[in-house]
Amino acid sequence: MKKKIHYKTIVISDVHLGTKSSKARELLEFLKKHSCDKLILNGDIIDGWRLQRSGKWEKHHTSLLKFLIKLIDKQKLQVIYIRGNHDDFLDKILPFSFIRLSIVREHYHLSKKKKYLVIHGDIFDHITTNIRWLAKLGDIGYTILLWI
C-alpha cells in the first residue's frame, strides 16, 4: 500500500451528505490516501435542507462519518466543522466542542506566519442570511433543475 500524503491542514467544503449528488465516496477515498493534523469541514457537509424535504441518507454517507470518527479517535485528528447554510440545523448546538471535534460558525486558522479566517461563503449572500424562505425556494428550484 502506498504511503499516505500528509498535510498539516486540509479544508473540505460542500459535500452535501443526504443528497444523491453527494461526494461522500470521493471524499472517503481521498481521506484514505491523505492524512492531516487538522481537518476543516467548511460548511454544507450535511445537507439538512434536502434531508428535511426529499433527501436520502445513504450507506456510504454513514461510512464517511464513521471513518471521520475513527480518525478523530485513533489518529488524534482535530476536526473543525464550520456551519454552512445547508447545515444550519447546527445553530441549535453552536458552539460545540467534544474531544477533538469543534462545531463553530467561524474558525481562525493559524500558520507560522499568517492568521486566516475560515468561514462558509453563505454569510456574504444577502438572500441566504436575510430572506431564508427565498433561499429555500431557490434550493427547491435548483433541485428540480438537477432532476430535469
CSV table of N, CA and C in Angstrom, one decimal:
chain,number,residue,atom,x,y,z
A,1,MET,N,0.8,-1.2,0.0
A,1,MET,CA,0.0,0.0,0.0
A,1,MET,C,0.9,1.2,0.0
A,2,LYS,N,0.5,2.2,-0.8
A,2,LYS,CA,1.2,3.5,-0.9
A,2,LYS,C,1.1,4.2,0.4
A,3,LYS,N,2.2,4.9,0.8
A,3,LYS,CA,2.2,5.8,2.0
A,3,LYS,C,1.3,7.0,1.7
A,4,LYS,N,0.5,7.3,2.8
A,4,LYS,CA,-0.4,8.5,2.7
A,4,LYS,C,0.4,9.8,2.5
A,5,ILE,N,-0.1,10.7,1.8
A,5,ILE,CA,0.5,12.0,1.7
A,5,ILE,C,-0.1,12.8,2.9
A,6,HIS,N,0.8,13.4,3.6
A,6,HIS,CA,0.5,14.1,4.9
A,6,HIS,C,0.5,15.6,4.7
A,7,TYR,N,-0.5,16.3,5.2
A,7,TYR,CA,-0.6,17.8,5.2
A,7,TYR,C,-0.8,18.2,6.6
A,8,LYS,N,-0.5,19.4,6.9
A,8,LYS,CA,-0.8,20.0,8.3
A,8,LYS,C,-2.3,20.2,8.4
A,9,THR,N,-2.9,20.8,7.3
A,9,THR,CA,-4.3,21.1,7.3
A,9,THR,C,-4.9,20.8,6.0
A,10,ILE,N,-6.2,20.2,6.0
A,10,ILE,CA,-6.9,20.0,4.8
A,10,ILE,C,-8.3,20.7,5.0
A,11,VAL,N,-8.8,21.4,4.0
A,11,VAL,CA,-10.1,22.1,4.1
A,11,VAL,C,-11.0,21.5,3.0
A,12,ILE,N,-12.2,21.0,3.5
A,12,ILE,CA,-13.2,20.4,2.6
A,12,ILE,C,-14.5,21.2,2.8
A,13,SER,N,-15.2,21.4,1.7
A,13,SER,CA,-16.5,22.1,1.7
A,13,SER,C,-17.5,21.5,0.8
A,14,ASP,N,-18.8,21.7,1.2
A,14,ASP,CA,-19.9,21.3,0.3
A,14,ASP,C,-20.0,19.9,-0.2
A,15,VAL,N,-19.9,19.0,0.8
A,15,VAL,CA,-20.1,17.6,0.5
A,15,VAL,C,-21.5,17.2,0.3
A,16,HIS,N,-22.4,17.8,1.0
A,16,HIS,CA,-23.9,17.7,0.9
A,16,HIS,C,-24.3,16.2,1.1
A,17,LEU,N,-23.9,15.7,2.3
A,17,LEU,CA,-24.4,14.3,2.7
A,17,LEU,C,-26.0,14.4,2.8
A,18,GLY,N,-26.6,13.4,2.3
A,18,GLY,CA,-28.1,13.4,2.3
A,18,GLY,C,-28.7,13.7,0.9
A,19,THR,N,-27.8,13.9,0.0
A,19,THR,CA,-28.2,14.1,-1.4
A,19,THR,C,-27.7,13.1,-2.3
A,20,LYS,N,-28.3,12.8,-3.4
A,20,LYS,CA,-27.9,11.9,-4.4
A,20,LYS,C,-26.5,12.3,-5.0
A,21,SER,N,-26.3,13.6,-5.2
A,21,SER,CA,-25.1,14.1,-5.8
A,21,SER,C,-24.0,14.3,-4.8
A,22,SER,N,-24.1,13.8,-3.6
A,22,SER,CA,-23.1,14.0,-2.6
A,22,SER,C,-21.8,13.3,-3.0
A,23,LYS,N,-20.7,13.9,-2.6
A,23,LYS,CA,-19.4,13.4,-3.0
A,23,LYS,C,-18.7,12.6,-1.8
A,24,ALA,N,-19.6,11.9,-1.1
A,24,ALA,CA,-19.1,11.1,0.1
A,24,ALA,C,-18.1,10.0,-0.3
A,25,ARG,N,-18.3,9.3,-1.4
A,25,ARG,CA,-17.4,8.2,-1.8
A,25,ARG,C,-16.1,8.8,-2.2
A,26,GLU,N,-16.1,9.9,-2.9
A,26,GLU,CA,-14.8,10.6,-3.3
A,26,GLU,C,-14.1,11.1,-2.2
A,27,LEU,N,-14.8,11.7,-1.2
A,27,LEU,CA,-14.1,12.2,0.0
A,27,LEU,C,-13.5,11.1,0.8
A,28,LEU,N,-14.2,10.0,1.0
A,28,LEU,CA,-13.7,8.9,1.7
A,28,LEU,C,-12.4,8.3,1.1
A,29,GLU,N,-12.4,8.2,-0.2
A,29,GLU,CA,-11.2,7.7,-0.9
A,29,GLU,C,-10.1,8.7,-0.8
A,30,PHE,N,-10.4,10.0,-0.8
A,30,PHE,CA,-9.3,11.0,-0.6
A,30,PHE,C,-8.7,10.9,0.8
A,31,LEU,N,-9.6,10.8,1.8
A,31,LEU,CA,-9.1,10.7,3.2
A,31,LEU,C,-8.3,9.4,3.4
A,32,LYS,N,-8.6,8.4,2.7
A,32,LYS,CA,-7.9,7.1,2.9
A,32,LYS,C,-6.4,7.3,2.3
A,33,LYS,N,-6.2,8.2,1.4
A,33,LYS,CA,-4.9,8.4,0.7
A,33,LYS,C,-4.2,9.6,1.3
A,34,HIS,N,-4.8,10.4,2.1
A,34,HIS,CA,-4.2,11.6,2.6
A,34,HIS,C,-4.4,11.7,4.1
A,35,SER,N,-3.5,12.3,4.8
A,35,SER,CA,-3.7,12.5,6.2
A,35,SER,C,-3.4,13.9,6.6
A,36,CYS,N,-3.8,14.3,7.7
A,36,CYS,CA,-3.5,15.7,8.2
A,36,CYS,C,-3.6,15.8,9.7
A,37,ASP,N,-3.1,16.9,10.2
A,37,ASP,CA,-3.2,17.1,11.7
A,37,ASP,C,-4.6,17.8,12.0
A,38,LYS,N,-5.0,18.6,11.1
A,38,LYS,CA,-6.3,19.3,11.2
A,38,LYS,C,-7.1,19.2,10.0
A,39,LEU,N,-8.4,18.9,10.1
A,39,LEU,CA,-9.3,18.8,9.0
A,39,LEU,C,-10.4,19.8,9.3
A,40,ILE,N,-10.5,20.8,8.3
A,40,ILE,CA,-11.6,21.8,8.4
A,40,ILE,C,-12.7,21.5,7.5
A,41,LEU,N,-13.9,21.2,8.0
A,41,LEU,CA,-15.0,20.9,7.2
A,41,LEU,C,-15.8,22.2,7.1
A,42,ASN,N,-15.7,22.9,5.9
A,42,ASN,CA,-16.1,24.3,5.8
A,42,ASN,C,-17.5,24.4,5.2
A,43,GLY,N,-18.5,23.8,6.0
A,43,GLY,CA,-19.9,24.0,5.7
A,43,GLY,C,-20.5,23.2,4.6
A,44,ASP,N,-21.8,23.0,4.8
A,44,ASP,CA,-22.6,22.2,3.9
A,44,ASP,C,-22.1,20.7,3.8
A,45,ILE,N,-21.6,20.2,4.8
A,45,ILE,CA,-21.1,18.8,4.8
A,45,ILE,C,-22.4,17.9,4.8
A,46,ILE,N,-23.3,18.2,5.7
A,46,ILE,CA,-24.6,17.6,5.7
A,46,ILE,C,-25.6,18.5,5.2
A,47,ASP,N,-26.5,18.1,4.3
A,47,ASP,CA,-27.5,18.9,3.6
A,47,ASP,C,-28.8,18.8,4.4
A,48,GLY,N,-29.0,19.5,5.4
A,48,GLY,CA,-30.2,19.5,6.2
A,48,GLY,C,-31.4,19.9,5.5
A,49,TRP,N,-31.2,20.9,4.6
A,49,TRP,CA,-32.4,21.3,3.8
A,49,TRP,C,-33.0,20.2,2.9
A,50,ARG,N,-32.1,19.4,2.3
A,50,ARG,CA,-32.6,18.4,1.4
A,50,ARG,C,-33.1,17.2,2.3
A,51,LEU,N,-32.5,16.9,3.4
A,51,LEU,CA,-32.9,15.8,4.2
A,51,LEU,C,-34.3,16.1,4.8
A,52,GLN,N,-34.6,17.4,5.0
A,52,GLN,CA,-36.0,17.7,5.5
A,52,GLN,C,-37.1,17.5,4.4
A,53,ARG,N,-36.7,17.6,3.2
A,53,ARG,CA,-37.7,17.5,2.1
A,53,ARG,C,-37.7,16.1,1.5
A,54,SER,N,-36.6,15.8,0.7
A,54,SER,CA,-36.7,14.6,-0.1
A,54,SER,C,-35.3,13.9,-0.1
A,55,GLY,N,-34.4,14.3,0.7
A,55,GLY,CA,-33.1,13.7,0.7
A,55,GLY,C,-33.1,12.3,1.2
A,56,LYS,N,-32.0,11.6,0.9
A,56,LYS,CA,-31.9,10.2,1.4
A,56,LYS,C,-30.5,10.0,1.9
A,57,TRP,N,-30.5,9.5,3.1
A,57,TRP,CA,-29.2,9.2,3.8
A,57,TRP,C,-28.7,7.8,3.3
A,58,GLU,N,-27.6,7.8,2.6
A,58,GLU,CA,-27.1,6.6,2.0
A,58,GLU,C,-26.1,5.9,2.9
A,59,LYS,N,-25.9,4.6,2.7
A,59,LYS,CA,-24.9,3.8,3.5
A,59,LYS,C,-23.5,4.4,3.4
A,60,HIS,N,-23.1,4.9,2.3
A,60,HIS,CA,-21.8,5.5,2.1
A,60,HIS,C,-21.6,6.8,2.9
A,61,HIS,N,-22.8,7.5,3.1
A,61,HIS,CA,-22.7,8.7,4.0
A,61,HIS,C,-22.3,8.3,5.4
A,62,THR,N,-22.9,7.3,5.9
A,62,THR,CA,-22.6,6.8,7.2
A,62,THR,C,-21.2,6.3,7.3
A,63,SER,N,-20.7,5.6,6.2
A,63,SER,CA,-19.3,5.1,6.2
A,63,SER,C,-18.3,6.3,6.3
A,64,LEU,N,-18.6,7.4,5.6
A,64,LEU,CA,-17.8,8.5,5.7
A,64,LEU,C,-17.7,9.1,7.2
A,65,LEU,N,-18.9,9.2,7.8
A,65,LEU,CA,-18.9,9.7,9.2
A,65,LEU,C,-18.2,8.8,10.1
A,66,LYS,N,-18.4,7.5,10.0
A,66,LYS,CA,-17.7,6.5,10.8
A,66,LYS,C,-16.2,6.6,10.6
A,67,PHE,N,-15.7,6.8,9.4
A,67,PHE,CA,-14.3,6.9,9.1
A,67,PHE,C,-13.7,8.2,9.8
A,68,LEU,N,-14.5,9.3,9.7
A,68,LEU,CA,-14.0,10.5,10.4
A,68,LEU,C,-13.9,10.4,11.9
A,69,ILE,N,-14.9,9.7,12.5
A,69,ILE,CA,-14.9,9.4,13.9
A,69,ILE,C,-13.7,8.6,14.3
A,70,LYS,N,-13.4,7.6,13.4
A,70,LYS,CA,-12.2,6.7,13.7
A,70,LYS,C,-10.9,7.6,13.6
A,71,LEU,N,-10.8,8.5,12.7
A,71,LEU,CA,-9.7,9.3,12.6
A,71,LEU,C,-9.5,10.2,13.8
A,72,ILE,N,-10.6,10.8,14.3
A,72,ILE,CA,-10.5,11.6,15.5
A,72,ILE,C,-10.1,10.8,16.7
A,73,ASP,N,-10.6,9.6,16.8
A,73,ASP,CA,-10.2,8.7,17.9
A,73,ASP,C,-8.8,8.1,17.8
A,74,LYS,N,-8.5,7.5,16.7
A,74,LYS,CA,-7.3,6.7,16.6
A,74,LYS,C,-6.1,7.5,16.2
A,75,GLN,N,-6.3,8.5,15.3
A,75,GLN,CA,-5.2,9.2,14.8
A,75,GLN,C,-5.0,10.6,15.4
A,76,LYS,N,-5.9,10.9,16.4
A,76,LYS,CA,-5.9,12.1,17.1
A,76,LYS,C,-6.0,13.3,16.2
A,77,LEU,N,-6.9,13.2,15.2
A,77,LEU,CA,-7.2,14.2,14.2
A,77,LEU,C,-8.0,15.3,14.8
A,78,GLN,N,-7.7,16.5,14.6
A,78,GLN,CA,-8.5,17.6,15.1
A,78,GLN,C,-9.5,18.0,13.9
A,79,VAL,N,-10.8,18.0,14.2
A,79,VAL,CA,-11.8,18.4,13.2
A,79,VAL,C,-12.5,19.6,13.6
A,80,ILE,N,-12.5,20.6,12.7
A,80,ILE,CA,-13.3,21.8,12.9
A,80,ILE,C,-14.4,21.8,11.8
A,81,TYR,N,-15.6,21.8,12.3
A,81,TYR,CA,-16.8,21.8,11.4
A,81,TYR,C,-17.4,23.1,11.5
A,82,ILE,N,-17.3,23.9,10.3
A,82,ILE,CA,-17.9,25.2,10.3
A,82,ILE,C,-19.3,25.1,9.6
A,83,ARG,N,-20.3,25.6,10.3
A,83,ARG,CA,-21.6,25.6,9.9
A,83,ARG,C,-21.8,26.3,8.6
A,84,GLY,N,-22.5,25.7,7.6
A,84,GLY,CA,-22.9,26.4,6.4
A,84,GLY,C,-24.4,26.6,6.3
A,85,ASN,N,-24.9,27.1,5.2
A,85,ASN,CA,-26.3,27.4,5.1
A,85,ASN,C,-27.1,26.2,5.1
A,86,HIS,N,-26.7,25.1,4.5
A,86,HIS,CA,-27.4,23.9,4.3
A,86,HIS,C,-27.4,23.0,5.6
A,87,ASP,N,-26.4,23.3,6.5
A,87,ASP,CA,-26.4,22.6,7.8
A,87,ASP,C,-26.7,23.5,8.9
A,88,ASP,N,-27.6,24.4,8.7
A,88,ASP,CA,-28.0,25.4,9.7
A,88,ASP,C,-28.7,24.8,10.9
A,89,PHE,N,-29.1,23.6,10.8
A,89,PHE,CA,-29.7,22.9,11.9
A,89,PHE,C,-28.7,22.8,13.1
A,90,LEU,N,-27.4,23.0,12.8
A,90,LEU,CA,-26.4,23.0,13.8
A,90,LEU,C,-26.4,24.3,14.7
A,91,ASP,N,-27.2,25.3,14.3
A,91,ASP,CA,-27.3,26.5,15.1
A,91,ASP,C,-27.8,26.2,16.5
A,92,LYS,N,-28.6,25.2,16.7
A,92,LYS,CA,-29.1,24.8,18.0
A,92,LYS,C,-28.1,24.4,19.0
A,93,ILE,N,-26.9,24.0,18.5
A,93,ILE,CA,-25.9,23.5,19.4
A,93,ILE,C,-24.6,24.3,19.4
A,94,LEU,N,-24.5,25.3,18.6
A,94,LEU,CA,-23.3,26.1,18.4
A,94,LEU,C,-23.0,27.0,19.7
A,95,PRO,N,-21.8,27.2,20.0
A,95,PRO,CA,-20.6,26.4,19.6
A,95,PRO,C,-20.6,25.1,20.4
A,96,PHE,N,-20.0,24.1,19.8
A,96,PHE,CA,-20.0,22.7,20.4
A,96,PHE,C,-18.6,22.2,20.3
A,97,SER,N,-18.1,21.6,21.3
A,97,SER,CA,-16.8,21.0,21.3
A,97,SER,C,-16.8,19.7,22.1
A,98,PHE,N,-16.2,18.7,21.5
A,98,PHE,CA,-16.1,17.4,22.2
A,98,PHE,C,-14.8,16.7,21.7
A,99,ILE,N,-13.9,16.4,22.7
A,99,ILE,CA,-12.6,15.8,22.4
A,99,ILE,C,-11.9,16.7,21.3
A,100,ARG,N,-11.7,16.2,20.1
A,100,ARG,CA,-11.0,16.9,19.1
A,100,ARG,C,-12.0,17.4,17.9
A,101,LEU,N,-13.3,17.5,18.2
A,101,LEU,CA,-14.3,17.9,17.3
A,101,LEU,C,-14.9,19.2,17.8
A,102,SER,N,-14.8,20.2,16.9
A,102,SER,CA,-15.5,21.5,17.3
A,102,SER,C,-16.4,21.9,16.1
A,103,ILE,N,-17.6,22.4,16.5
A,103,ILE,CA,-18.6,22.8,15.5
A,103,ILE,C,-18.8,24.3,15.8
A,104,VAL,N,-18.5,25.2,14.8
A,104,VAL,CA,-18.5,26.6,15.0
A,104,VAL,C,-19.0,27.3,13.8
A,105,ARG,N,-19.2,28.7,13.9
A,105,ARG,CA,-19.6,29.5,12.8
A,105,ARG,C,-18.4,30.0,12.0
A,106,GLU,N,-17.3,30.1,12.7
A,106,GLU,CA,-16.1,30.6,12.0
A,106,GLU,C,-14.9,30.1,12.7
A,107,HIS,N,-13.8,30.0,12.0
A,107,HIS,CA,-12.5,29.5,12.7
A,107,HIS,C,-11.3,30.3,12.2
A,108,TYR,N,-10.5,30.7,13.2
A,108,TYR,CA,-9.2,31.3,12.8
A,108,TYR,C,-8.1,30.3,12.8
A,109,HIS,N,-7.6,30.1,11.6
A,109,HIS,CA,-6.6,29.1,11.4
A,109,HIS,C,-5.2,29.9,11.4
A,110,LEU,N,-4.3,29.4,12.2
A,110,LEU,CA,-3.0,30.0,12.4
A,110,LEU,C,-2.0,29.2,11.7
A,111,SER,N,-1.2,29.8,10.9
A,111,SER,CA,0.0,29.2,10.3
A,111,SER,C,1.2,29.8,11.0
A,112,LYS,N,2.4,29.4,10.6
A,112,LYS,CA,3.6,30.0,11.2
A,112,LYS,C,3.7,31.5,11.0
A,113,LYS,N,3.2,32.0,9.9
A,113,LYS,CA,3.4,33.4,9.6
A,113,LYS,C,2.0,34.2,9.5
A,114,LYS,N,0.9,33.5,9.3
A,114,LYS,CA,-0.3,34.2,9.0
A,114,LYS,C,-1.5,33.6,9.8
A,115,LYS,N,-2.5,34.4,9.9
A,115,LYS,CA,-3.8,34.1,10.5
A,115,LYS,C,-4.9,34.2,9.5
A,116,TYR,N,-5.7,33.1,9.3
A,116,TYR,CA,-6.7,33.0,8.3
A,116,TYR,C,-8.1,32.9,8.9
A,117,LEU,N,-9.0,33.6,8.4
A,117,LEU,CA,-10.4,33.4,8.9
A,117,LEU,C,-11.1,32.5,7.9
A,118,VAL,N,-11.6,31.4,8.4
A,118,VAL,CA,-12.2,30.4,7.6
A,118,VAL,C,-13.7,30.4,7.9
A,119,ILE,N,-14.5,30.8,6.9
A,119,ILE,CA,-16.0,30.9,7.0
A,119,ILE,C,-16.6,30.3,5.8
A,120,HIS,N,-17.9,29.9,6.0
A,120,HIS,CA,-18.6,29.4,4.8
A,120,HIS,C,-19.2,30.6,4.1
A,121,GLY,N,-19.2,30.6,2.8
A,121,GLY,CA,-19.5,31.8,2.0
A,121,GLY,C,-20.9,32.3,2.1
A,122,ASP,N,-21.8,31.5,2.7
A,122,ASP,CA,-23.2,31.9,2.7
A,122,ASP,C,-23.4,33.2,3.5
A,123,ILE,N,-22.5,33.6,4.4
A,123,ILE,CA,-22.7,34.8,5.2
A,123,ILE,C,-22.6,36.1,4.3
A,124,PHE,N,-22.1,35.9,3.1
A,124,PHE,CA,-22.0,37.1,2.2
A,124,PHE,C,-23.2,37.1,1.2
A,125,ASP,N,-24.1,36.2,1.3
A,125,ASP,CA,-25.3,36.1,0.5
A,125,ASP,C,-26.4,36.7,1.2
A,126,HIS,N,-26.9,37.9,0.8
A,126,HIS,CA,-28.0,38.6,1.4
A,126,HIS,C,-29.2,37.8,1.5
A,127,ILE,N,-29.6,37.1,0.4
A,127,ILE,CA,-30.8,36.3,0.4
A,127,ILE,C,-30.7,35.2,1.5
A,128,THR,N,-29.6,34.4,1.5
A,128,THR,CA,-29.4,33.3,2.4
A,128,THR,C,-29.5,33.8,3.9
A,129,THR,N,-28.9,34.9,4.2
A,129,THR,CA,-28.9,35.3,5.5
A,129,THR,C,-30.1,36.1,6.0
A,130,ASN,N,-30.8,36.8,5.0
A,130,ASN,CA,-31.9,37.7,5.5
A,130,ASN,C,-33.3,37.3,4.9
A,131,ILE,N,-33.3,36.6,3.8
A,131,ILE,CA,-34.6,36.2,3.3
A,131,ILE,C,-34.6,34.6,3.1
A,132,ARG,N,-34.7,33.9,4.2
A,132,ARG,CA,-34.5,32.5,4.2
A,132,ARG,C,-35.5,31.7,3.4
A,133,TRP,N,-36.7,32.2,3.4
A,133,TRP,CA,-37.7,31.4,2.6
A,133,TRP,C,-37.4,31.5,1.1
A,134,LEU,N,-36.9,32.6,0.7
A,134,LEU,CA,-36.5,32.7,-0.7
A,134,LEU,C,-35.3,31.8,-1.1
A,135,ALA,N,-34.3,31.8,-0.1
A,135,ALA,CA,-33.2,30.9,-0.3
A,135,ALA,C,-33.6,29.4,-0.4
A,136,LYS,N,-34.6,29.0,0.4
A,136,LYS,CA,-35.0,27.6,0.4
A,136,LYS,C,-35.9,27.4,-0.9
A,137,LEU,N,-36.6,28.4,-1.3
A,137,LEU,CA,-37.3,28.2,-2.6
A,137,LEU,C,-36.4,28.1,-3.7
A,138,GLY,N,-35.3,28.9,-3.7
A,138,GLY,CA,-34.3,28.7,-4.8
A,138,GLY,C,-33.6,27.4,-4.7
A,139,ASP,N,-33.4,26.8,-3.6
A,139,ASP,CA,-32.8,25.5,-3.4
A,139,ASP,C,-33.8,24.4,-4.0
A,140,ILE,N,-35.1,24.6,-3.8
A,140,ILE,CA,-36.0,23.7,-4.4
A,140,ILE,C,-36.0,23.8,-6.0
A,141,GLY,N,-35.9,25.0,-6.5
A,141,GLY,CA,-35.8,25.2,-7.9
A,141,GLY,C,-34.5,24.5,-8.5
A,142,TYR,N,-33.4,24.7,-7.7
A,142,TYR,CA,-32.2,24.1,-8.1
A,142,TYR,C,-32.3,22.6,-8.2
A,143,THR,N,-32.9,22.0,-7.2
A,143,THR,CA,-33.1,20.6,-7.1
A,143,THR,C,-33.9,20.1,-8.3
A,144,ILE,N,-35.0,20.8,-8.7
A,144,ILE,CA,-35.8,20.5,-9.8
A,144,ILE,C,-35.0,20.5,-11.1
A,145,LEU,N,-34.2,21.5,-11.3
A,145,LEU,CA,-33.3,21.7,-12.5
A,145,LEU,C,-32.3,20.5,-12.6
A,146,LEU,N,-31.8,20.1,-11.4
A,146,LEU,CA,-30.9,18.9,-11.4
A,146,LEU,C,-31.6,17.7,-11.9
A,147,TRP,N,-32.8,17.5,-11.4
A,147,TRP,CA,-33.6,16.4,-11.8
A,147,TRP,C,-33.9,16.3,-13.3
A,148,ILE,N,-34.3,17.5,-13.8
A,148,ILE,CA,-34.6,17.6,-15.3
A,148,ILE,C,-33.3,17.3,-16.1
